[in-house]
Amino acid sequence: MKNQLPTIKEIAKQLNISVSTVSRALHDHKSIGLRTKTRVQELARQLQYEPNQTAIFFQQGKTFTIGVILPELSEAFFSAAISGIEDAAHKGNYTVLLGQSHDSVDKEKQLIETMKKHRVDGLLISISKNTNDYSHFEALRRYNIPIVFFDRIPKIPNIHYVACNMVNGTVQAINFLFTKGHRIIGMINGPEKLPATKERLDGYIQAMTKSRLKYDPALVLNCDLTTESVCAATEKLLTGKRRPTAIVTFNDYVALDAVQQARKMKLKINKDICFVSYANLPLTNYTAFPPMASVEQFPYQQGQKATETLIELLQQKSNGDADNSNATYYKIILESQLVLHDGK
Amino acid sequence: MKNQLPTIKEIAKQLNISVSTVSRALHDHKSIGLRTKTRVQELARQLQYEPNQTAIFFQQGKTFTIGVILPELSEAFFSAAISGIEDAAHKGNYTVLLGQSHDSVDKEKQLIETMKKHRVDGLLISISKNTNDYSHFEALRRYNIPIVFFDRIPKIPNIHYVACNMVNGTVQAINFLFTKGHRIIGMINGPEKLPATKERLDGYIQAMTKSRLKYDPALVLNCDLTTESVCAATEKLLTGKRRPTAIVTFNDYVALDAVQQARKMKLKINKDICFVSYANLPLTNYTAFPPMASVEQFPYQQGQKATETLIELLQQKSNGDADNSNATYYKIILESQLVLHDGK
DNA sequence: TATAGACGTGCAAACGCTTGCGGAAGAACT
DNA sequence: AGTTCTTCCGCAAGCGTTTGCACGTCTATA
């Protein structure tokens, strides 16, 4: 009772023709007579024949699969990103092989091995927080598996990536606050070494300088994103010599913690003190005191764009533009954008 | 400049032995002499040989891949679930092929086709909201691809599934409110046809009856989950004849909307009116007036458990317990559980 | 010394499909 | 009638691996 699935061979036997004819008939190859073509297609339908993709993958050395490695699937940012990735992949007739690194370098390496074994055609990676050693990415070059990094980009030359520029969004945020009349603007930034932190700071300095408010380092504090450190930073800012009337926070979660702290200090939100943050998570619609605005980073779009460029790379490759010799590297920067929340 | 990856054949040639010997040597087969075994392994390392999985997949008719189809990757529940799935799969040496249906039946069908083509070993599905026709699932039986459904289960017999029982959690919620002194307890439930809605209602009735509070249908309203309908329901409940002192809401989002509405009506949250909801999303930590408690549905664990049972099924299959003849169907029910939020 | 076992290795088929090439048959030309 | 095209189809190789089987060559046993 094998119940084997029908193969091309089976069809050939039943019709007393050769497998090659069947194969070509199914592909609508021009050199097959109309008569046999329809006979084959008819029987294939009857038998509910479906090509064995694993055989084809093997035979063609191509899997129409793209590997995706990201730090944490359950985080809002990445789950939006994977959604964009899946949609774009599906549109391009690719499927998605998924792995999460949990921000562990080891797991990241393992996943790359797995992906390599599965012979994915290309790779989409947002690197783990703790990755400093990039050799496992470099190692992929010899396999000719293109990688497109997104959001979290390793600091190595000659790579493709898609990212979202936080500088501009930050400038927009500061300018927005400026036009609202704020002159002393604080910032609760993220962990110091993070590139994301640096970008925000750059934007901050740039905008403050342009607005002829001088940059006061005392108004910018780092935190490690824990509630405690956020509260501490908030308190320090709000009791400092120059008390800010507005604060830009590293992300929405930080904003929410900071808001709580400010309320604890009997300050009226959006009156005594305003907040602007990054991410624009859906939850900001629901909190009693959401930040006035958020810098949107478009995770869905980032994922989508990254996937599209990867697919483009794959097509170039199969078009024989082989070997990254005349290599141009995609460096795609989406612009972040300030989104105002209805003051409602 | 082919830059072909090294194959088993290449090793064989360089060592002047046959491919079968190389293959066995690499697998540590006992019938290979120690001497050649080490020679082979040594050369394999030098050449950075890696087996071509696509060839193996093809040869063995097994891909060590499980397909996952769920409605919406960016929803908190499912992103937690996929996280659990990925972790469990990785632990069992499987990889995850991902697809999202966007709650469209057509896309769901397409995805199943794709998965089938990719010859996934098994399938994990949470069905789309609008799926009424289950033929595309039935069609998979003849391919002998086991499916484990989770969370959203089709109403057909003889399937494996993992789900979370909402009845118990609801009972816990009501009991909790009862011990807190509440006697008039309302419910804002979800869309009427959803099984999830029915389960909550069942739990509600069961608990109310057990507590010797009689079941008053006027205290239970349905909504379609939009903010407007939630607000309307809330208002109706709170202005009704018997005004509840506590309300159980379909999920956290509903709770947040209801809270807003209650505040608009100048009621003091947790004093005039208490809320309990389902899901226990992280955001409840951040809102100013979170529900007092949530019924946790353990999406991560559901995903994990579903994956584990699928893997078990696959192992049974390869052990020749073939053909779902002596079929026992897994029906795994996780118990939901009430989680109290610090009144902080 | 013949013989059975162990040990180590190679042959070849099989998995399902694609594709370059060659060949047979007929049609259309000179 | 002979030649050249078309048109249609089959042969067979090849993709990289695994694995049942047979074939040696020793060593230990009778």
XYZ file of C-alpha atoms (C1' of nucleotides) in Angstrom:
748
model
C 0.000 0.000 0.000
C 2.580 2.466 -1.084
C 0.137 5.032 -2.357
C 2.972 6.696 -4.168
C 2.298 10.000 -5.763
C 2.156 9.959 -9.530
C 5.362 10.859 -11.286
C 6.217 11.900 -14.736
C 7.373 8.379 -15.307
C 3.970 6.994 -14.495
C 2.328 9.240 -17.021
C 4.857 8.253 -19.634
C 4.218 4.595 -19.059
C 0.475 4.889 -19.254
C 0.686 6.818 -22.475
C 3.487 4.758 -23.908
C 5.701 7.718 -24.534
C 8.977 8.834 -23.060
C 9.415 10.855 -19.909
C 11.109 13.635 -21.771
C 8.066 14.080 -23.927
C 5.880 14.224 -20.879
C 8.130 16.731 -19.229
C 8.102 18.949 -22.253
C 4.392 18.556 -22.765
C 3.740 19.720 -19.257
C 5.918 22.721 -19.882
C 4.119 23.557 -23.064
C 7.271 23.086 -25.016
C 6.797 24.088 -28.633
C 8.341 20.987 -30.083
C 5.564 18.780 -28.797
C 2.569 18.054 -30.985
C -0.714 19.481 -29.912
C -2.242 16.068 -29.795
C 0.154 14.457 -27.367
C 0.375 17.663 -25.411
C -3.295 17.563 -24.586
C -3.238 13.852 -23.950
C -0.481 14.322 -21.414
C -2.076 17.278 -19.741
C -5.365 15.494 -19.545
C -3.902 12.447 -17.886
C -1.839 14.586 -15.561
C -4.988 16.251 -14.363
C -6.750 12.942 -13.910
C -3.909 11.547 -11.900
C -3.625 14.786 -10.002
C -0.002 14.852 -10.929
C 2.146 17.437 -9.241
C 5.807 17.895 -9.957
C 8.105 16.919 -7.163
C 9.694 20.174 -6.272
C 12.494 18.625 -4.290
C 13.608 16.856 -7.433
C 13.429 20.069 -9.371
C 15.227 22.018 -6.700
C 17.933 19.470 -6.736
C 18.152 19.307 -10.437
C 18.223 23.036 -10.918
C 20.294 23.903 -7.918
C 17.766 26.484 -6.907
C 15.142 26.300 -4.225
C 13.061 29.432 -4.620
C 13.434 29.852 -0.933
C 14.842 32.769 0.938
C 16.115 32.450 4.449
C 15.186 35.033 7.024
C 17.077 35.429 10.243
C 15.983 37.922 12.798
C 16.415 38.438 16.468
C 12.972 38.051 17.933
C 9.802 37.115 16.174
C 7.545 38.252 18.928
C 8.727 41.825 18.891
C 6.345 44.186 17.216
C 8.960 45.621 14.924
C 10.135 42.303 13.599
C 6.751 40.752 13.332
C 5.718 43.642 11.137
C 8.896 43.206 9.151
C 8.384 39.493 8.613
C 4.914 40.243 7.480
C 6.271 42.522 4.784
C 8.891 39.975 3.890
C 6.422 37.180 3.508
C 4.148 39.261 1.365
C 6.907 40.364 -0.957
C 8.374 36.890 -1.175
C 5.051 35.361 -1.986
C 4.535 37.914 -4.683
C 7.858 36.994 -6.235
C 7.104 33.283 -5.988
C 9.552 32.696 -3.251
C 8.929 31.080 0.076
C 10.340 32.009 3.403
C 12.462 29.857 5.638
C 12.423 31.338 9.071
C 14.784 31.488 12.005
C 15.125 33.612 15.079
C 18.418 34.216 16.796
C 17.085 35.393 20.131
C 19.937 37.840 19.955
C 22.400 35.042 20.434
C 25.431 34.973 18.199
C 25.691 31.216 18.446
C 22.160 30.652 17.388
C 22.736 33.077 14.558
C 25.650 31.036 13.328
C 23.719 27.829 13.627
C 20.884 29.288 11.644
C 23.196 30.354 8.899
C 24.470 26.798 8.729
C 20.957 25.480 8.514
C 20.025 27.934 5.828
C 23.123 27.060 3.912
C 22.322 23.381 4.124
C 18.860 24.016 2.890
C 20.413 25.764 -0.037
C 18.337 28.861 0.270
C 18.763 31.088 -2.734
C 19.323 34.170 -0.656
C 19.319 35.481 2.847
C 17.658 38.308 4.705
C 19.248 39.131 8.010
C 18.763 41.510 10.857
C 21.722 40.790 13.035
C 21.694 39.924 16.676
C 22.375 42.639 19.194
C 25.557 41.034 20.390
C 27.150 40.223 17.101
C 30.576 41.743 16.738
C 32.259 39.068 14.748
C 31.050 38.987 11.194
C 33.057 36.087 9.861
C 30.014 33.877 9.513
C 28.561 36.332 7.083
C 31.743 36.626 5.121
C 31.880 32.857 4.891
C 28.734 32.919 2.849
C 30.334 34.779 0.025
C 32.027 31.712 -1.308
C 28.674 30.024 -1.608
C 27.458 32.818 -3.747
C 24.416 33.276 -1.554
C 23.453 36.920 -1.647
C 22.520 38.577 1.613
C 20.480 41.652 2.192
C 20.706 43.021 5.687
C 17.996 45.139 7.129
C 17.492 47.373 10.103
C 20.366 45.968 12.092
C 23.356 46.184 9.816
C 26.831 44.821 10.455
C 29.683 47.198 10.103
C 31.456 45.622 7.178
C 32.053 46.936 3.688
C 30.515 45.713 0.482
C 27.147 44.529 1.629
C 23.616 45.107 0.554
C 21.272 46.585 3.049
C 18.005 48.288 3.694
C 17.706 50.547 6.661
C 15.712 53.372 7.989
C 17.420 56.643 8.566
C 16.599 57.908 12.011
C 18.437 61.160 11.649
C 15.823 62.832 9.536
C 12.956 61.643 11.651
C 14.679 62.965 14.696
C 15.196 66.317 13.040
C 11.520 66.379 12.172
C 10.631 65.571 15.739
C 12.737 68.350 17.162
C 11.492 70.838 14.609
C 7.948 69.855 15.423
C 8.553 70.515 19.083
C 10.280 73.777 18.216
C 7.317 75.062 16.291
C 5.164 74.109 19.239
C 7.207 76.533 21.239
C 9.523 74.205 23.074
C 13.009 75.523 23.605
C 14.449 73.138 26.118
C 14.195 69.685 24.718
C 15.565 66.608 26.404
C 16.309 63.172 25.105
C 16.252 59.759 26.692
C 18.347 57.765 24.325
C 19.172 54.055 24.196
C 22.292 52.081 25.034
C 25.363 53.988 24.022
C 26.966 51.562 21.598
C 23.904 50.993 19.493
C 24.052 52.579 16.058
C 20.398 53.430 16.500
C 21.323 55.487 19.506
C 23.972 57.334 17.625
C 21.659 58.192 14.763
C 19.113 59.650 17.115
C 21.765 61.710 18.807
C 23.072 62.940 15.484
C 19.633 64.047 14.494
C 19.145 65.703 17.832
C 22.357 67.676 17.655
C 21.796 68.581 14.053
C 18.296 69.891 14.651
C 19.140 71.728 17.828
C 22.032 73.455 16.154
C 19.998 74.392 13.113
C 17.331 75.827 15.359
C 19.946 77.944 17.062
C 19.291 76.240 20.339
C 22.657 75.208 21.504
C 23.345 71.538 22.136
C 23.431 70.894 25.863
C 24.812 67.413 26.623
C 23.175 67.504 30.019
C 19.823 67.203 28.297
C 20.662 63.900 26.703
C 20.732 60.791 28.843
C 21.293 57.194 27.923
C 19.314 54.333 29.387
C 19.427 50.579 29.043
C 15.718 50.393 28.230
C 14.702 48.870 31.570
C 11.868 50.581 33.367
C 14.117 51.505 36.242
C 16.749 53.174 34.150
C 14.098 55.010 32.168
C 12.486 56.317 35.319
C 15.825 57.336 36.708
C 16.695 59.209 33.546
C 13.321 60.869 33.450
C 13.604 61.988 37.005
C 17.071 63.308 36.471
C 15.999 65.293 33.436
C 12.944 66.728 35.124
C 14.758 67.802 38.224
C 17.816 69.120 36.436
C 18.913 72.702 36.234
C 17.414 73.319 32.848
C 14.153 71.480 32.983
C 12.971 70.402 29.541
C 9.406 70.997 28.465
C 9.633 68.192 25.996
C 11.448 64.893 25.838
C 12.278 62.674 22.915
C 12.502 59.039 23.937
C 14.279 56.114 22.324
C 11.080 54.232 21.581
C 7.441 53.920 22.555
C 8.092 51.667 25.488
C 10.548 54.105 26.913
C 8.003 56.842 26.378
C 5.361 54.980 28.308
C 7.669 54.409 31.239
C 8.785 57.999 31.151
C 5.184 59.160 31.103
C 4.420 57.118 34.179
C 7.384 58.607 35.951
C 6.383 62.129 34.997
C 2.882 61.557 36.240
C 4.262 60.237 39.478
C 6.020 63.552 39.755
C 2.666 65.297 39.437
C 3.381 66.738 36.047
C 0.576 67.136 33.552
C 1.320 65.278 30.369
C 1.104 67.386 27.220
C 0.983 70.465 29.397
C 3.923 70.566 31.736
C 5.792 68.078 29.680
C 5.473 66.618 26.199
C 6.808 63.397 24.784
C 7.773 62.306 21.334
C 9.100 58.846 20.615
C 9.987 56.316 17.972
C 8.236 53.282 16.536
C 4.593 54.216 16.484
C 3.351 50.991 17.974
C -0.377 50.391 17.883
C -0.511 50.540 21.628
C 0.012 54.258 21.573
C -3.590 54.558 20.501
C -4.702 52.981 23.682
C -2.719 54.492 26.446
C -4.230 57.296 28.365
C -1.292 59.562 27.687
C 0.354 58.629 24.470
C 3.321 60.563 23.193
C 2.288 63.489 21.011
C 4.032 61.986 18.037
C 6.210 59.101 17.010
C 8.899 58.646 14.440
C 7.666 55.823 12.283
C 10.319 53.401 11.047
C 8.202 51.454 8.600
C 9.173 47.921 9.523
C 6.736 46.384 7.086
C 8.126 48.448 4.267
C 11.678 47.719 5.261
C 10.999 44.010 5.129
C 9.244 44.354 1.839
C 11.948 46.449 0.258
C 14.685 44.166 1.501
C 12.922 41.199 0.005
C 12.406 42.924 -3.286
C 16.038 43.843 -3.629
C 17.066 40.348 -2.703
C 14.851 38.931 -5.380
C 16.306 41.384 -7.826
C 19.771 40.237 -6.916
C 18.750 36.658 -7.479
C 17.434 37.475 -10.885
C 20.606 39.264 -11.853
C 22.491 36.224 -10.744
C 20.497 33.819 -12.837
C 20.872 36.168 -15.766
C 24.523 35.413 -15.696
C 25.538 38.776 -14.313
C 27.337 36.340 -12.141
C 30.109 36.875 -9.688
C 29.965 40.050 -7.764
C 32.655 41.400 -10.024
C 30.941 44.453 -11.382
C 29.379 44.565 -7.987
C 27.279 47.488 -7.062
C 25.977 47.237 -3.565
C 22.502 48.264 -2.695
C 22.335 50.676 0.141
C 18.727 51.524 0.503
C 17.703 54.039 3.059
C 14.086 54.579 3.890
C 13.314 57.843 5.494
C 11.715 57.717 8.888
C 8.826 60.011 9.343
C 7.164 61.829 12.156
C 3.582 60.793 12.753
C 1.378 63.009 14.836
C -1.102 61.417 17.171
C -4.474 62.987 17.449
C -4.386 64.874 20.634
C -7.699 63.270 21.381
C 35.062 30.114 -13.015
C 32.411 27.743 -11.820
C 33.519 27.784 -8.234
C 31.477 24.673 -7.690
C 31.049 23.486 -4.177
C 32.896 20.306 -3.334
C 30.871 17.136 -3.592
C 31.288 13.671 -2.323
C 32.425 12.767 -5.778
C 35.245 15.228 -5.659
C 36.517 13.753 -2.435
C 36.300 10.285 -3.857
C 38.331 11.252 -6.869
C 41.068 12.960 -4.906
C 41.382 9.968 -2.630
C 40.964 7.438 -5.360
C 38.160 5.652 -3.664
C 34.507 5.227 -4.459
C 31.758 7.633 -3.578
C 29.962 5.060 -1.519
C 32.990 4.686 0.685
C 33.164 8.417 1.130
C 29.513 8.607 1.968
C 29.820 5.906 4.549
C 32.993 7.332 5.961
C 31.315 10.647 6.499
C 28.508 8.909 8.310
C 30.887 7.023 10.504
C 29.651 3.774 9.144
C 31.149 0.854 11.017
C 32.193 -1.057 7.970
C 34.744 1.531 6.943
C 38.317 1.179 8.086
C 39.556 3.692 10.561
C 42.338 4.720 8.259
C 40.219 5.702 5.273
C 37.610 7.125 7.556
C 40.008 9.684 8.930
C 41.489 10.364 5.537
C 38.072 11.149 4.172
C 37.036 13.275 7.088
C 40.266 15.151 6.963
C 39.933 15.988 3.302
C 36.293 16.869 3.741
C 37.274 19.410 6.337
C 40.003 20.831 4.153
C 37.679 21.207 1.229
C 34.994 22.564 3.526
C 32.723 19.945 2.150
C 29.062 20.207 3.050
C 26.466 17.753 1.980
C 23.977 19.076 -0.512
C 20.778 18.911 1.414
C 18.586 19.312 -1.608
C 20.056 16.118 -2.959
C 19.463 14.392 0.342
C 15.950 15.716 0.634
C 15.229 14.443 -2.772
C 16.839 11.127 -2.212
C 15.134 10.529 1.086
C 11.828 12.046 0.223
C 11.923 14.091 3.380
C 12.742 17.728 3.828
C 12.909 18.267 7.555
C 10.761 21.267 6.976
C 7.423 22.067 8.486
C 5.061 24.497 6.906
C 3.313 27.064 9.027
C 0.251 28.906 7.850
C -1.312 31.543 9.988
C -3.549 34.491 9.475
C -1.438 37.478 10.377
C 2.179 37.550 11.363
C 2.062 40.988 12.797
C -0.564 40.211 15.377
C 0.802 39.820 18.842
C -0.829 36.481 19.410
C 0.518 34.911 16.264
C 3.927 36.420 16.481
C 4.262 34.879 19.907
C 2.997 31.609 18.526
C 5.433 31.582 15.631
C 8.185 32.269 18.083
C 7.256 29.139 20.007
C 6.963 27.208 16.802
C 10.335 28.227 15.550
C 11.993 27.389 18.831
C 10.421 23.952 19.031
C 11.145 23.213 15.400
C 14.746 24.225 15.721
C 15.103 22.004 18.741
C 13.771 19.064 16.783
C 16.056 19.837 13.854
C 13.290 21.036 11.678
C 13.044 24.294 9.845
C 10.044 26.461 9.328
C 8.517 27.459 6.037
C 6.263 30.377 6.617
C 3.122 31.761 5.092
C 0.425 34.148 6.135
C -3.099 33.988 4.841
C -4.194 37.495 5.766
C -7.441 35.810 6.669
C -8.119 35.136 3.016
C -9.323 31.703 2.048
C -7.781 31.971 -1.378
C -4.391 32.813 -0.063
C -4.736 29.963 2.366
C -5.352 27.556 -0.457
C -2.457 28.921 -2.432
C -0.186 28.533 0.514
C -1.184 24.958 0.973
C -0.297 24.354 -2.648
C 3.062 25.959 -2.171
C 3.751 23.964 0.937
C 2.753 20.813 -0.825
C 5.069 21.576 -3.686
C 7.895 22.197 -1.321
C 7.182 18.796 0.100
C 7.055 19.938 3.674
C 7.004 17.008 6.025
C 4.123 18.391 8.009
C 1.900 21.373 8.426
C 0.900 23.670 11.237
C -2.176 25.720 10.571
C -4.270 28.309 12.258
C -7.100 28.781 9.857
C -8.291 31.993 8.360
C -11.266 33.708 9.882
C -13.386 33.262 6.806
C -12.687 29.662 6.073
C -15.817 27.586 5.923
C -14.854 25.160 3.252
C -12.334 22.653 4.467
C -11.772 20.645 1.321
C -8.276 21.952 0.831
C -7.303 20.445 4.145
C -8.945 17.150 3.372
C -7.098 17.075 0.085
C -3.855 16.846 1.965
C -4.678 13.500 3.455
C -3.808 11.659 0.311
C -0.358 13.143 0.421
C 0.120 11.751 3.830
C 1.186 15.128 5.147
C 0.133 15.358 8.756
C -1.457 18.573 9.938
C -1.718 19.932 13.408
C -4.139 22.795 13.775
C -3.813 25.280 16.527
C -5.893 28.005 18.097
C -8.237 28.381 15.163
C -9.546 24.916 14.483
C -11.735 23.830 11.595
C -14.870 22.007 12.461
C -14.096 18.666 10.890
C -13.614 15.280 12.487
C -10.419 13.317 12.776
C -7.855 16.020 13.029
C -5.022 16.805 15.349
C -5.137 20.056 17.157
C -3.837 22.145 19.989
C -6.048 24.768 21.485
C -6.518 26.759 24.578
C -9.651 26.275 26.600
C -11.163 29.611 27.401
C -13.947 28.246 29.543
C -11.827 27.608 32.571
C -10.046 30.910 32.378
C -13.367 32.655 32.188
C -14.596 30.807 35.223
C -11.461 31.841 37.057
C -12.012 35.425 36.016
C -15.577 35.500 37.251
C -14.658 33.776 40.480
C -11.895 36.261 41.014
C -14.298 39.114 40.610
C -16.758 37.380 42.888
C -14.264 37.104 45.711
C -13.500 40.765 45.202
C -17.108 41.396 46.053
C -18.580 41.967 42.633
C -22.051 40.643 42.142
C -23.157 42.262 38.937
C -20.666 41.300 36.282
C -21.006 42.253 32.660
C -19.337 40.897 29.560
C -18.391 42.475 26.273
C -17.945 39.483 24.084
C -16.729 39.147 20.494
C -18.513 38.435 17.221
C -21.280 35.959 17.753
C -20.236 33.180 15.400
C -16.687 32.889 16.628
C -16.043 29.746 18.655
C -13.879 31.872 20.910
C -16.936 33.942 21.733
C -18.966 30.905 22.573
C -16.348 29.517 24.910
C -16.192 32.733 26.838
C -19.931 32.818 27.153
C -20.014 29.228 28.309
C -17.497 29.998 30.999
C -19.429 33.060 31.998
C -22.703 31.252 32.367
C -21.097 28.346 34.133
C -19.359 30.522 36.672
C -22.297 32.804 37.292
C -24.545 29.850 37.893
C -22.091 28.162 40.215
C -21.757 31.364 42.187
C -25.502 31.471 42.605
C -25.659 34.718 40.710
C -28.248 34.150 38.103
C -27.321 34.520 34.474
C -28.714 37.743 33.115
C -28.466 37.887 29.298
C -28.796 41.630 29.402
C -25.359 41.795 30.941
C -23.687 40.120 27.995
C -23.229 42.102 24.798
C -21.507 41.209 21.578
C -19.323 43.578 19.633
C -17.446 43.398 16.360
C -14.190 44.515 17.967
C -14.182 47.973 16.427
C -13.670 50.852 18.793
C -17.100 52.220 18.053
C -18.941 49.030 18.793
C -16.950 48.508 21.954
C -17.761 51.986 23.169
C -21.391 51.509 22.345
C -21.529 48.254 24.231
C -19.734 49.734 27.182
C -22.076 52.646 27.341
C -25.095 50.420 27.105
C -23.857 48.226 29.914
C -22.986 51.106 32.167
C -26.258 52.897 31.705
C -28.387 49.788 31.906
C -30.831 48.921 34.599
C -28.503 46.677 36.477
C -25.220 48.471 36.241
C -22.258 46.088 36.501
C -19.367 46.859 38.805
C -17.082 44.712 36.716
C -16.841 43.842 33.055
C -15.099 40.992 31.310
C -13.986 41.943 27.833
C -13.206 39.805 24.818
C -9.558 40.808 24.703
C -7.106 43.454 25.827
C -7.821 45.791 22.973
C -11.486 45.717 23.749
C -10.632 46.367 27.376
C -8.615 49.418 26.492
C -11.394 50.875 24.421
C -13.914 50.097 27.101
C -11.724 51.741 29.711
C -11.552 54.887 27.636
C -15.290 54.923 27.295
C -15.786 54.421 31.021
C -13.419 57.243 31.784
C -15.274 59.440 29.387
C -18.314 58.686 31.484
C -16.449 59.970 34.517
C -16.175 56.602 36.166
C -13.147 55.791 38.224
C -11.396 52.719 36.904
C -10.832 50.006 39.471
C -13.158 51.804 41.802
C -16.482 52.422 40.143
C -15.812 49.817 37.553
C -13.311 46.998 37.110
C -12.148 45.271 33.981
C -10.815 41.832 33.279
C -9.841 40.722 29.817
C -8.113 38.095 27.726
C -4.711 37.859 26.121
C -2.400 39.565 28.547
C -0.579 41.600 25.982
C 2.577 43.349 27.096
C 0.948 46.679 26.557
C -1.224 46.225 29.605
C 1.834 46.998 31.676
C 2.035 50.377 30.141
C -1.408 51.782 30.024
C -2.481 54.060 32.759
C -5.514 51.945 33.570
C -4.857 48.379 32.684
C -7.459 45.725 33.330
C -7.095 44.179 36.780
C -6.370 40.821 35.303
C -6.186 38.988 32.016
C -6.849 35.462 30.957
C -3.600 34.314 29.458
C -3.886 32.069 26.412
C -0.249 31.075 26.128
C 0.310 31.572 22.437
C 3.992 30.735 22.678
C 3.212 27.487 24.433
C 0.460 26.648 22.009
C 2.842 27.043 19.115
C 5.469 25.042 20.879
C 3.137 22.238 21.814
C 1.641 22.076 18.348
C 5.095 21.781 16.865
C 6.129 19.095 19.277
C 3.125 16.966 18.521
C 3.659 17.434 14.816
C 7.220 16.259 15.145
C 6.035 13.297 17.129
C 3.604 12.436 14.381
C 6.385 12.630 11.848
C 8.492 10.278 13.846
C 5.692 7.789 14.176
C 5.289 7.967 10.464
C 8.914 7.245 9.706
C 8.797 4.404 12.180
C 6.427 2.706 9.843
C 3.389 3.208 12.041
C 2.268 4.315 8.671
C -1.165 5.070 7.381
C -3.524 6.652 9.784
C -5.174 3.326 10.221
C -4.776 2.853 13.928
C -5.174 6.571 14.042
C -5.465 8.265 17.336
C -5.966 11.948 16.986
C -4.276 14.380 19.267
C -6.630 16.823 20.847
C -4.518 18.858 23.135
C -6.135 21.467 25.275
C -4.053 23.930 27.181
C -5.779 25.556 30.082
C -6.031 29.290 29.998
C -5.148 30.996 33.206
C -6.021 34.181 34.964
C -3.091 36.485 35.494
C -3.411 39.298 37.998
C -1.810 42.602 37.199
C -0.096 44.439 39.977
C -2.495 47.093 40.971
C 0.405 49.452 40.774
C 45.538 -26.792 4.774
C 41.159 -25.938 3.747
C 37.168 -23.013 5.398
C 34.474 -20.021 7.603
C 33.937 -15.759 9.314
C 35.190 -10.826 9.804
C 36.480 -6.747 7.731
C 36.901 -3.166 4.175
C 35.635 -1.543 -0.203
C 33.430 -0.884 -4.823
C 29.379 -1.400 -8.206
C 25.315 0.132 -9.549
C 20.663 1.344 -8.986
C 17.513 4.507 -7.442
C 15.173 9.098 -6.304
C 12.171 12.592 -10.355
C 13.152 15.736 -13.374
C 15.339 18.613 -17.283
C 17.647 19.144 -21.599
C 21.132 18.711 -25.506
C 21.279 16.007 -29.208
C 20.089 12.973 -32.724
C 16.736 10.675 -35.596
C 12.430 9.438 -38.052
C 8.776 10.938 -40.634
C 6.476 13.877 -43.525
C 6.058 18.466 -46.168
C 7.826 21.551 -49.371
C 11.002 22.857 -52.346
C 14.145 22.359 -56.836
C 13.047 11.961 -57.762
C 16.222 13.940 -54.817
C 17.168 17.472 -51.462
C 16.287 20.407 -47.618
C 13.333 21.901 -43.977
C 10.062 21.290 -40.425
C 7.765 18.858 -36.957
C 7.653 15.742 -33.398
C 9.603 12.639 -30.326
C 13.047 9.386 -27.768
C 17.778 8.462 -25.807
C 20.603 9.180 -22.322
C 23.274 11.913 -19.308
C 23.342 14.287 -15.282
C 22.160 16.616 -10.668
C 24.515 14.453 -5.304
C 23.403 11.055 -2.184
C 22.328 6.667 -0.040
C 22.345 1.710 0.272
C 21.736 -3.405 -0.884
C 24.715 -6.455 -2.597
C 28.806 -8.698 -4.058
C 33.647 -9.026 -4.022
C 37.879 -9.326 -2.411
C 41.635 -9.928 1.462
C 42.883 -11.193 5.901
C 42.681 -13.755 10.348
C 41.100 -17.314 13.215
C 39.112 -21.576 13.528
C 38.523 -26.596 12.641
